[in-house]
PDB file of C-alpha atoms and ligand atoms in Angstrom:
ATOM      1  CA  UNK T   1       3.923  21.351   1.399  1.00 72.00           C
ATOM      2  CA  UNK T   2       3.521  21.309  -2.407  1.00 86.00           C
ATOM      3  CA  UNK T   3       3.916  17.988  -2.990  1.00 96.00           C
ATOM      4  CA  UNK T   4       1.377  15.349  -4.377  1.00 98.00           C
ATOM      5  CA  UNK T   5       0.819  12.331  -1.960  1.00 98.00           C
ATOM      6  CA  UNK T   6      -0.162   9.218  -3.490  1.00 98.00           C
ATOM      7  CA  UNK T   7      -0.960   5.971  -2.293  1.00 98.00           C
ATOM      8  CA  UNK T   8      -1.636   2.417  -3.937  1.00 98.00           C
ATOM      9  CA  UNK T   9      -3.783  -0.528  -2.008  1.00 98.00           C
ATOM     10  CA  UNK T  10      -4.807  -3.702  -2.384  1.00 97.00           C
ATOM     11  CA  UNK T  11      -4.776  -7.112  -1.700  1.00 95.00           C
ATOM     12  CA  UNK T  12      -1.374  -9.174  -1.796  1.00 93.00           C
ATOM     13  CA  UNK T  13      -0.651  -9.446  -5.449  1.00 91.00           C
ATOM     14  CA  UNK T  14      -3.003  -7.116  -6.996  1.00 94.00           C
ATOM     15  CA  UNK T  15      -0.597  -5.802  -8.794  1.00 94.00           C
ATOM     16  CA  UNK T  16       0.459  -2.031  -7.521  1.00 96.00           C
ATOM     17  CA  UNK T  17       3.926  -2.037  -7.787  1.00 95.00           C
ATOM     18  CA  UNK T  18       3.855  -2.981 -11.661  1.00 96.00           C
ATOM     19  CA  UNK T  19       1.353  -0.310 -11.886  1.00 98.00           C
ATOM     20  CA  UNK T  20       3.295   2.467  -9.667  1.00 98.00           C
ATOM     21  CA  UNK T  21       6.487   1.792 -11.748  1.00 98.00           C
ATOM     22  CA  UNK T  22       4.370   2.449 -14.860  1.00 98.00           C
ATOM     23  CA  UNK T  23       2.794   5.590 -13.170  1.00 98.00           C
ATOM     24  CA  UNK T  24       6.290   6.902 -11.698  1.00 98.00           C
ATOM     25  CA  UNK T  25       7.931   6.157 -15.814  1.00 98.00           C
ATOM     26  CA  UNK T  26       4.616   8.104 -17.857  1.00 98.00           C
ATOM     27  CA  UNK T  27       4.629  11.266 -14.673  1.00 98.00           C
ATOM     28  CA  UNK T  28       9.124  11.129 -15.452  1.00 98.00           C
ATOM     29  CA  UNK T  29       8.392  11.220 -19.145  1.00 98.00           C
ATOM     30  CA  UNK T  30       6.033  14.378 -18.366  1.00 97.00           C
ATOM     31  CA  UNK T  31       8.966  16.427 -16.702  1.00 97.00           C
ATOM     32  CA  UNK T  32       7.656  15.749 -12.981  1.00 97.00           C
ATOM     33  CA  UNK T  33      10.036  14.846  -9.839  1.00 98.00           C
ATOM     34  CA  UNK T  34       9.004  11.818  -8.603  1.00 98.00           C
ATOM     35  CA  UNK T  35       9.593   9.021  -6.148  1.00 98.00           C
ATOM     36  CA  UNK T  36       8.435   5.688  -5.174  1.00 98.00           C
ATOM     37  CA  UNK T  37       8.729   4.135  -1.987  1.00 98.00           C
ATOM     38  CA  UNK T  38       7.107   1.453  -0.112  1.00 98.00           C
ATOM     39  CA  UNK T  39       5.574   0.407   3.148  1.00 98.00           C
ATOM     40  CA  UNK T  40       6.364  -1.499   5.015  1.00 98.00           C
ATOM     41  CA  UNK T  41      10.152   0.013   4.232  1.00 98.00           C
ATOM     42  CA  UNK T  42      11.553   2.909   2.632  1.00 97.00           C
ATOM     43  CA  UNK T  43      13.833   4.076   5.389  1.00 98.00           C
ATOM     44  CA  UNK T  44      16.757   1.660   7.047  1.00 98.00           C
ATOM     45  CA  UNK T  45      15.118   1.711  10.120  1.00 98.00           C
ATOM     46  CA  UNK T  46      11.922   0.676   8.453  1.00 98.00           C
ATOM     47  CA  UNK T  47      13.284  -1.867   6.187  1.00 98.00           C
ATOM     48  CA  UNK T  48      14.615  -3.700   9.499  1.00 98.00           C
ATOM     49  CA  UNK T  49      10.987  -3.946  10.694  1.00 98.00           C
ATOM     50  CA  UNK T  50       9.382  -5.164   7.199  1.00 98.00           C
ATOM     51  CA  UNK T  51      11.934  -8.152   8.033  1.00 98.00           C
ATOM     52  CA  UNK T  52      10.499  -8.843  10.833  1.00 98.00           C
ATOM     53  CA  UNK T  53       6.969  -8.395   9.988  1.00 98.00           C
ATOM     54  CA  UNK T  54       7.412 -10.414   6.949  1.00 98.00           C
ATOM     55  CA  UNK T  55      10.006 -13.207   7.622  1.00 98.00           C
ATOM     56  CA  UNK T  56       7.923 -16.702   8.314  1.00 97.00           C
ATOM     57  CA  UNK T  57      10.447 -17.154  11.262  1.00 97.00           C
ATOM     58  CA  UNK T  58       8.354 -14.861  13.521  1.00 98.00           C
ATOM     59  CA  UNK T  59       5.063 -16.686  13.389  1.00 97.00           C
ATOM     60  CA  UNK T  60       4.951 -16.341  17.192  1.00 98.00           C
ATOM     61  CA  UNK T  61       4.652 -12.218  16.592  1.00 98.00           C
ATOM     62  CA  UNK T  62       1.442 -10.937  18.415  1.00 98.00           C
ATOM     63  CA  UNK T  63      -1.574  -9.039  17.085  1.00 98.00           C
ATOM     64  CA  UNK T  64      -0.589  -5.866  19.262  1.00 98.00           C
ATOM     65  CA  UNK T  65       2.871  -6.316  18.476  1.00 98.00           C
ATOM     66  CA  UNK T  66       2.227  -6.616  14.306  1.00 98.00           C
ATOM     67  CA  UNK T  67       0.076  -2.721  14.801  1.00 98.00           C
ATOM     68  CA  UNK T  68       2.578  -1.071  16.435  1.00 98.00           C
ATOM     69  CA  UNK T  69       5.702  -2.575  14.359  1.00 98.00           C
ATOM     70  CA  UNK T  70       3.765  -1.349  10.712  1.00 98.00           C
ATOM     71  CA  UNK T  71       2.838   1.742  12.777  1.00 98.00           C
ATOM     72  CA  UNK T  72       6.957   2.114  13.985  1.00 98.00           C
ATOM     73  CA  UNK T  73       7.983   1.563  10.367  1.00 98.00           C
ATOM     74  CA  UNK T  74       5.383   4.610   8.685  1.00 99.00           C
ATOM     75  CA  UNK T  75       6.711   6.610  11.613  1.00 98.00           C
ATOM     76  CA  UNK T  76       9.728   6.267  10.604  1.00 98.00           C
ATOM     77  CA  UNK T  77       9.195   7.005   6.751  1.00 98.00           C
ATOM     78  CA  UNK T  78       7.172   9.373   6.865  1.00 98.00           C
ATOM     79  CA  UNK T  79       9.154  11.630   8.432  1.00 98.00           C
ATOM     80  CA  UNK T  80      12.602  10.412   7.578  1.00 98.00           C
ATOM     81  CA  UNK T  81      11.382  10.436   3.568  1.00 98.00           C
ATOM     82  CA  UNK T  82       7.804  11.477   2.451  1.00 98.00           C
ATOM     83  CA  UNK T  83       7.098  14.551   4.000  1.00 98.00           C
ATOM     84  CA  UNK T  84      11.244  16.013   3.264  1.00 98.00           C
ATOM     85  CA  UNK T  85       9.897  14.622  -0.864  1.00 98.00           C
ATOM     86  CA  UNK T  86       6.784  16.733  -0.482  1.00 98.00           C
ATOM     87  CA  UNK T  87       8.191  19.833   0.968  1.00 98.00           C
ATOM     88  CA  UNK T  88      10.505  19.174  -1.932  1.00 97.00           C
ATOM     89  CA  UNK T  89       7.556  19.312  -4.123  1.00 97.00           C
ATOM     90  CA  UNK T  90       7.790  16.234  -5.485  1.00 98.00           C
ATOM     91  CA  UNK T  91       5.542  13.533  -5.965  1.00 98.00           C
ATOM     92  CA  UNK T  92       5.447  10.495  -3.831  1.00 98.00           C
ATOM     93  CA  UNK T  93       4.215   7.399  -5.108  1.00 98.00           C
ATOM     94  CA  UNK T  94       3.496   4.874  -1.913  1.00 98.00           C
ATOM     95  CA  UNK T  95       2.903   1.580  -1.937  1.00 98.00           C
ATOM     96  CA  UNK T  96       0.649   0.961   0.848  1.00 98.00           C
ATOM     97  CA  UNK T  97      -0.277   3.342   3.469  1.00 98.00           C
ATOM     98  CA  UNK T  98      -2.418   3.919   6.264  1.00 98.00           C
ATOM     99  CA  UNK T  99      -5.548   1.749   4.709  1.00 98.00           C
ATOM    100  CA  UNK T 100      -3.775  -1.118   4.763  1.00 98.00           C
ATOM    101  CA  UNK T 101      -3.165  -1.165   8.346  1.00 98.00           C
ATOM    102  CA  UNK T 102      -7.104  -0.632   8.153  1.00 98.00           C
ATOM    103  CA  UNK T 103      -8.036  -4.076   5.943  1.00 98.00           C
ATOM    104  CA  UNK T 104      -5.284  -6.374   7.432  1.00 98.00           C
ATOM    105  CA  UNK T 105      -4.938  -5.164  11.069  1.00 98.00           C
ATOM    106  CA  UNK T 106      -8.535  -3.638  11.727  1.00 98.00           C
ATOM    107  CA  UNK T 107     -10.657  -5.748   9.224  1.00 98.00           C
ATOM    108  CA  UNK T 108      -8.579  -8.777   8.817  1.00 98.00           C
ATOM    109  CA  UNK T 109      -7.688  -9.331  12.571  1.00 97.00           C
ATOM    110  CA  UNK T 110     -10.327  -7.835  13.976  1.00 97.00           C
ATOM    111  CA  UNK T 111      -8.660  -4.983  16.291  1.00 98.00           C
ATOM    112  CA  UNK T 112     -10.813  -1.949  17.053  1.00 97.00           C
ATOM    113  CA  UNK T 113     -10.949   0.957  13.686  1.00 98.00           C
ATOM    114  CA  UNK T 114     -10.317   3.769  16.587  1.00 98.00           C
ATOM    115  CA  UNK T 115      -7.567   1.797  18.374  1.00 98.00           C
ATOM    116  CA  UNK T 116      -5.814   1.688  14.768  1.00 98.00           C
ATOM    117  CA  UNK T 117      -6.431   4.739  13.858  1.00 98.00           C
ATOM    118  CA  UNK T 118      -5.499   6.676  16.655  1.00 98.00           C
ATOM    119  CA  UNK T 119      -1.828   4.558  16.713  1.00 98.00           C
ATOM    120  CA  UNK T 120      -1.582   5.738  13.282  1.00 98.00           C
ATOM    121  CA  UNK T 121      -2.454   9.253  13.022  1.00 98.00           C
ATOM    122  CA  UNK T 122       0.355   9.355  15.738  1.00 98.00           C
ATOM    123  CA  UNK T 123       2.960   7.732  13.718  1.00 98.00           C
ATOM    124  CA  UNK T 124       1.676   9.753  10.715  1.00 98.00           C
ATOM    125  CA  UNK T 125       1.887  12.954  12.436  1.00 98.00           C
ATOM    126  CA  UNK T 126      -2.108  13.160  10.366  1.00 98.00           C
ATOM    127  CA  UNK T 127      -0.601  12.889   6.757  1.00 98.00           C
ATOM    128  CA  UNK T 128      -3.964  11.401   4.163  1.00 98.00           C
ATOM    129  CA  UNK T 129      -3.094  10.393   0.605  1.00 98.00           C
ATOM    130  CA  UNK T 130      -4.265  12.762  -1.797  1.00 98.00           C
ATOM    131  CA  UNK T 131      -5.634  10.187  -3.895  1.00 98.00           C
ATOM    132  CA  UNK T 132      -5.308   6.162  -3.282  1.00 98.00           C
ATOM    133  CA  UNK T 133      -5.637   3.864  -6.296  1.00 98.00           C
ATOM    134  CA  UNK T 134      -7.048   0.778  -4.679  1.00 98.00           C
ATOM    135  CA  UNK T 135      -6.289  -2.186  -6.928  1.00 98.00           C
ATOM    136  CA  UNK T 136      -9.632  -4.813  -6.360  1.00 98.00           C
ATOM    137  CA  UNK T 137      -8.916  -8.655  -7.259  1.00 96.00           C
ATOM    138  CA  UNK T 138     -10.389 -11.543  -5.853  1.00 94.00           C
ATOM    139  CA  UNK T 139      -9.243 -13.854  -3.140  1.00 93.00           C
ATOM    140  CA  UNK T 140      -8.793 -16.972  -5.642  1.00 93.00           C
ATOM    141  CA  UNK T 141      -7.302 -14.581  -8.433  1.00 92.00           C
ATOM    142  CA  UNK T 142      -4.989 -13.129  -6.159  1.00 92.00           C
ATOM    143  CA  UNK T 143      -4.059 -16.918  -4.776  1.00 90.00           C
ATOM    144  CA  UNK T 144      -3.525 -17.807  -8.694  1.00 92.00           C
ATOM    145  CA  UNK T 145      -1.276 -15.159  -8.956  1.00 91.00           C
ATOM    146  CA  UNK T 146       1.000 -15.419  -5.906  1.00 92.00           C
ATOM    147  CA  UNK T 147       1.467 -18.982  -6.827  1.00 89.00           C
ATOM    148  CA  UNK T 148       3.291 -18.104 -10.013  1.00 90.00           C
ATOM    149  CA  UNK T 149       5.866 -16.619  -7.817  1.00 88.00           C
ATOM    150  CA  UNK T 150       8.366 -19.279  -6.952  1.00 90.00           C
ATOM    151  CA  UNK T 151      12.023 -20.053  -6.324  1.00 90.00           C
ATOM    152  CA  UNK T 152      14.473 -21.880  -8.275  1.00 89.00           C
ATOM    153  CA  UNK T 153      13.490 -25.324  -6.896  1.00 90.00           C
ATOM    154  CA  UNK T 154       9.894 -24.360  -7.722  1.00 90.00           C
ATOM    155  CA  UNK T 155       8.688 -23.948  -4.251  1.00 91.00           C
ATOM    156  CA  UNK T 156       5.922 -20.951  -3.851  1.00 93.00           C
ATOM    157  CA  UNK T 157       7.267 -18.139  -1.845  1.00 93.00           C
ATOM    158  CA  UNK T 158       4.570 -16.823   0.676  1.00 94.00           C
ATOM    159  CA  UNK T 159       5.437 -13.964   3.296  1.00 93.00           C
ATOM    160  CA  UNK T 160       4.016 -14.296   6.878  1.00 96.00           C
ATOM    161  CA  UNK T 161       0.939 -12.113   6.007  1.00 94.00           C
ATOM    162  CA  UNK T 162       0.589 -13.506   2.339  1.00 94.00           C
ATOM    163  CA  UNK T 163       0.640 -17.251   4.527  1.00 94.00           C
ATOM    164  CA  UNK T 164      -2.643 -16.525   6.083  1.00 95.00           C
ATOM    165  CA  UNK T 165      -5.813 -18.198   5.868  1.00 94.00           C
ATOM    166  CA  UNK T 166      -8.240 -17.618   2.803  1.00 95.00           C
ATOM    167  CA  UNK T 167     -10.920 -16.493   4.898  1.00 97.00           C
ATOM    168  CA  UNK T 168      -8.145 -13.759   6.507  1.00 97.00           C
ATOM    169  CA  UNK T 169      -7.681 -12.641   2.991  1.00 96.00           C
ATOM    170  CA  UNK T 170     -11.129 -12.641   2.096  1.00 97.00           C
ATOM    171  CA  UNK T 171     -11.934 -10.313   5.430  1.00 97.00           C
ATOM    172  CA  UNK T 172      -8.695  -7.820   4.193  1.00 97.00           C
ATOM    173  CA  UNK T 173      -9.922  -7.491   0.639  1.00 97.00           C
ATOM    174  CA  UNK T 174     -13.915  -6.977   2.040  1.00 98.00           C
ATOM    175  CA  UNK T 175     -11.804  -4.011   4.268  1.00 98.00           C
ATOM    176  CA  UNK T 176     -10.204  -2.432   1.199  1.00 98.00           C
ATOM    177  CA  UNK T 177     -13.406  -2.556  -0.566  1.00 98.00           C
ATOM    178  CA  UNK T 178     -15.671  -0.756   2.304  1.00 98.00           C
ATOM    179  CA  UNK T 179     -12.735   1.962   2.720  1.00 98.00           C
ATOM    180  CA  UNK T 180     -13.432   2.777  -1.082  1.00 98.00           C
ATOM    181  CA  UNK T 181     -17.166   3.063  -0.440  1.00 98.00           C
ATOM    182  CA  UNK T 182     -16.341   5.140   2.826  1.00 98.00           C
ATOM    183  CA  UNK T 183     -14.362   7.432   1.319  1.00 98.00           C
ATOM    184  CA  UNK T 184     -15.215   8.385  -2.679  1.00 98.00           C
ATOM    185  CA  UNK T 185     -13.610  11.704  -3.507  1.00 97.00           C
ATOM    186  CA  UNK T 186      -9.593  10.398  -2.146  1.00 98.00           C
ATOM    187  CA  UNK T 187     -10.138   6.000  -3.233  1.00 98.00           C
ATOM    188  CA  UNK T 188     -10.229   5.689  -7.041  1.00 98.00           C
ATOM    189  CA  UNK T 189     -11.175   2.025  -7.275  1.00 98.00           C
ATOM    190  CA  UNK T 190      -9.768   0.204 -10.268  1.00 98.00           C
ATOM    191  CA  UNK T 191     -10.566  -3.532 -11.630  1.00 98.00           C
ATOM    192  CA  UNK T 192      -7.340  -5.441 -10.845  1.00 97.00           C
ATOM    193  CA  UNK T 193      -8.540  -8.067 -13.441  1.00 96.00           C
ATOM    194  CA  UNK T 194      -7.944  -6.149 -16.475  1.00 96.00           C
ATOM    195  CA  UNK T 195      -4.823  -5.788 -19.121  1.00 97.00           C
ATOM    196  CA  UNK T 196      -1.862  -4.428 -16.954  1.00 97.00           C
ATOM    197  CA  UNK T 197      -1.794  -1.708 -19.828  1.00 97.00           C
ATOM    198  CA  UNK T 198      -5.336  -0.710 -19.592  1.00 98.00           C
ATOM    199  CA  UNK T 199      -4.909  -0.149 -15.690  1.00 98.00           C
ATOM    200  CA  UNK T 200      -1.725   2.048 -15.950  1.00 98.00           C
ATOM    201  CA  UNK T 201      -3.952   4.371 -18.554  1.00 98.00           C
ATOM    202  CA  UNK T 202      -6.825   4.417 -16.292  1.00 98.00           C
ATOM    203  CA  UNK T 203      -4.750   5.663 -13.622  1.00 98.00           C
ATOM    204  CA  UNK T 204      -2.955   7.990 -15.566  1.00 98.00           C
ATOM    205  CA  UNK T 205      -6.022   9.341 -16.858  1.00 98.00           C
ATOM    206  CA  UNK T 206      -6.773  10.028 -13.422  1.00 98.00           C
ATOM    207  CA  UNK T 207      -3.165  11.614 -12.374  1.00 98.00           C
ATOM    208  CA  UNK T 208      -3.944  13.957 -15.376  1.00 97.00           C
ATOM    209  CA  UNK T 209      -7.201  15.364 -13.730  1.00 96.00           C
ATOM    210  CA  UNK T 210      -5.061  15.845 -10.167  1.00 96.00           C
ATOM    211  CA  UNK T 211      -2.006  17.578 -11.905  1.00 95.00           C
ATOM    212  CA  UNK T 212      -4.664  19.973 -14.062  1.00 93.00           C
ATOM    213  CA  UNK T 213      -5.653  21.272 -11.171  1.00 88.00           C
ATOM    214  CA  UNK T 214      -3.080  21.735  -9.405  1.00 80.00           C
ATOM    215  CA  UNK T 215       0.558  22.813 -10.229  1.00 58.00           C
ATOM    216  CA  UNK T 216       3.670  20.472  -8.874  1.00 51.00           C
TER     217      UNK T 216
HETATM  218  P1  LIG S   1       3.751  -5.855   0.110  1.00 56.46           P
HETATM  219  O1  LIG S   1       3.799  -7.337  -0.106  1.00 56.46           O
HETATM  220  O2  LIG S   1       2.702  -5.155  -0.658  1.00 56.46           O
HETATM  221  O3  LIG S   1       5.090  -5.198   0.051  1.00 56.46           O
HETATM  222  O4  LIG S   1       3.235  -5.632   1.646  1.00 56.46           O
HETATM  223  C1  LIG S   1       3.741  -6.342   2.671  1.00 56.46           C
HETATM  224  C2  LIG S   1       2.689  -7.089   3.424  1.00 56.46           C
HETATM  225  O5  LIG S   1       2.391  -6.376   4.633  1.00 56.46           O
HETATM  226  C3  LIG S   1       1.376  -7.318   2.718  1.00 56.46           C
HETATM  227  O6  LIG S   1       0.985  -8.678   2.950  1.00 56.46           O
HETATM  228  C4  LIG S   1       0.415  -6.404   3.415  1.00 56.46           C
HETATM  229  C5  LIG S   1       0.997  -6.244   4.789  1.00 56.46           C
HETATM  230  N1  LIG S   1       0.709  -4.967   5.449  1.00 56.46           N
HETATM  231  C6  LIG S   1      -0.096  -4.948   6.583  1.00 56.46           C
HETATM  232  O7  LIG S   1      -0.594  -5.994   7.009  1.00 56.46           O
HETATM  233  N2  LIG S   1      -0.306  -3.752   7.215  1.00 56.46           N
HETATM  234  C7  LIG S   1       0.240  -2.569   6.790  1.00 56.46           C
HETATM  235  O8  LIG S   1       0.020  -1.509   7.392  1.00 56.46           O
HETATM  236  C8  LIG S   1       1.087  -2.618   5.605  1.00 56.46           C
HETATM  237  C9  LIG S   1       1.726  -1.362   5.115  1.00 56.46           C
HETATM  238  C10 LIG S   1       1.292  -3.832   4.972  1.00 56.46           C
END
């Protein structure tokens, strides 16, 4: 496989998918094939179990069950779409991977590392990120900025996970932040709180360096 693998993490609202839209656009503009996709989703099959992991109707859903559904739906994509892209030799922009089962299922509920990791180097057949740009904001920042999202009668619109308790979110982003220190050549960590314009050159500073040395 030829392909570039790319991953972006983060707490809820961090701001990765403005950033991997801006990444996809600039790495288009260059002349490279590209595609973004998301987790959980990117397949049919997969965006049938982000409804279910997601919708507030389900608050019932179990801790074992919630593993194995994220693990079910990166099954799914990653062989149904990102490893076809990468034989392809294109580049695959994720949003959200493996880490994030990590932060909110290992670190956030507080299920075993092994037991997750073992359910999802199954379901991943063993495919790591090249790189992961892990997008750091604070608990209260990242609060502030869900809040702004709201329907037409003004209410805020929360997801199941994004529903959880501050100290849940505070355990998920301390579990993004110890994967960066674990693992310093493939997690590029980048300061959520700056300009949204700043970020996307940062990272595309860093997609230069990649695509130097190595031809796509
Ligand atoms: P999104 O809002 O970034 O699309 O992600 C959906 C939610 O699912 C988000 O709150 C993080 C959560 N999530 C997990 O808890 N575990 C996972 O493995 C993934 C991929 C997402």
């Amino acid at each position: 496989m030829n392909g570039l693998f790319i991953t972006f993490e983060g707490p809820d609202g961090s701001g990765k998918t403005t950033q991997i839209q801006q990444l996809a656009n600039s790495l288009i503009k260059l002349g490279y094939d590209v595609i973004t996709t998301r987790e959980p989703g990117g397949t049919r099959i997969s965006d049938l179990l982000r409804n279910i992991l997601l919708s507030t109707e389900y608050q019932e859903m179990k801790d074992q069950t919630e593993v194995l559904l994220y693990a079910a739906s990166r099954a799914q994509h990653v062989h149904e779409i990102i490893i076809p892209a990468l034989e392809q030799n294109k580049i695959v922009l994720c949003d959200r991977y493996i880490d994030a089962s990590m932060a909110y299922q290992s670190v956030g509920l507080g299920i075993d590392q092994k037991t997750i990791k073992g359910i999802n180097h199954f379901a991943s057949s063993g495919l790591q990120p090249i790189r992961t740009y892990m997008m750091d904001v604070s608990v209260n920042e990242s609060k502030n900025r869900l809040s702004k999202r709201t329907n037409k009668k003004g209410e805020i619109i929360l997801d199941r996970i994004e529903q959880k308790a501050h100290d849940y979110h505070k355990k998920v982003r301390e579990g993004f932040l110890q994967i960066a220190n674990k693992n310093p050549d493939r997690v590029h960590l980048v300061n959520a709180n700056q300009a949204i314009d700043v970020i996307s050159e940062e990272i595309l500073k860093d997609m230069t360096k990649i695509l130097e040395n190595r031809y796509v």
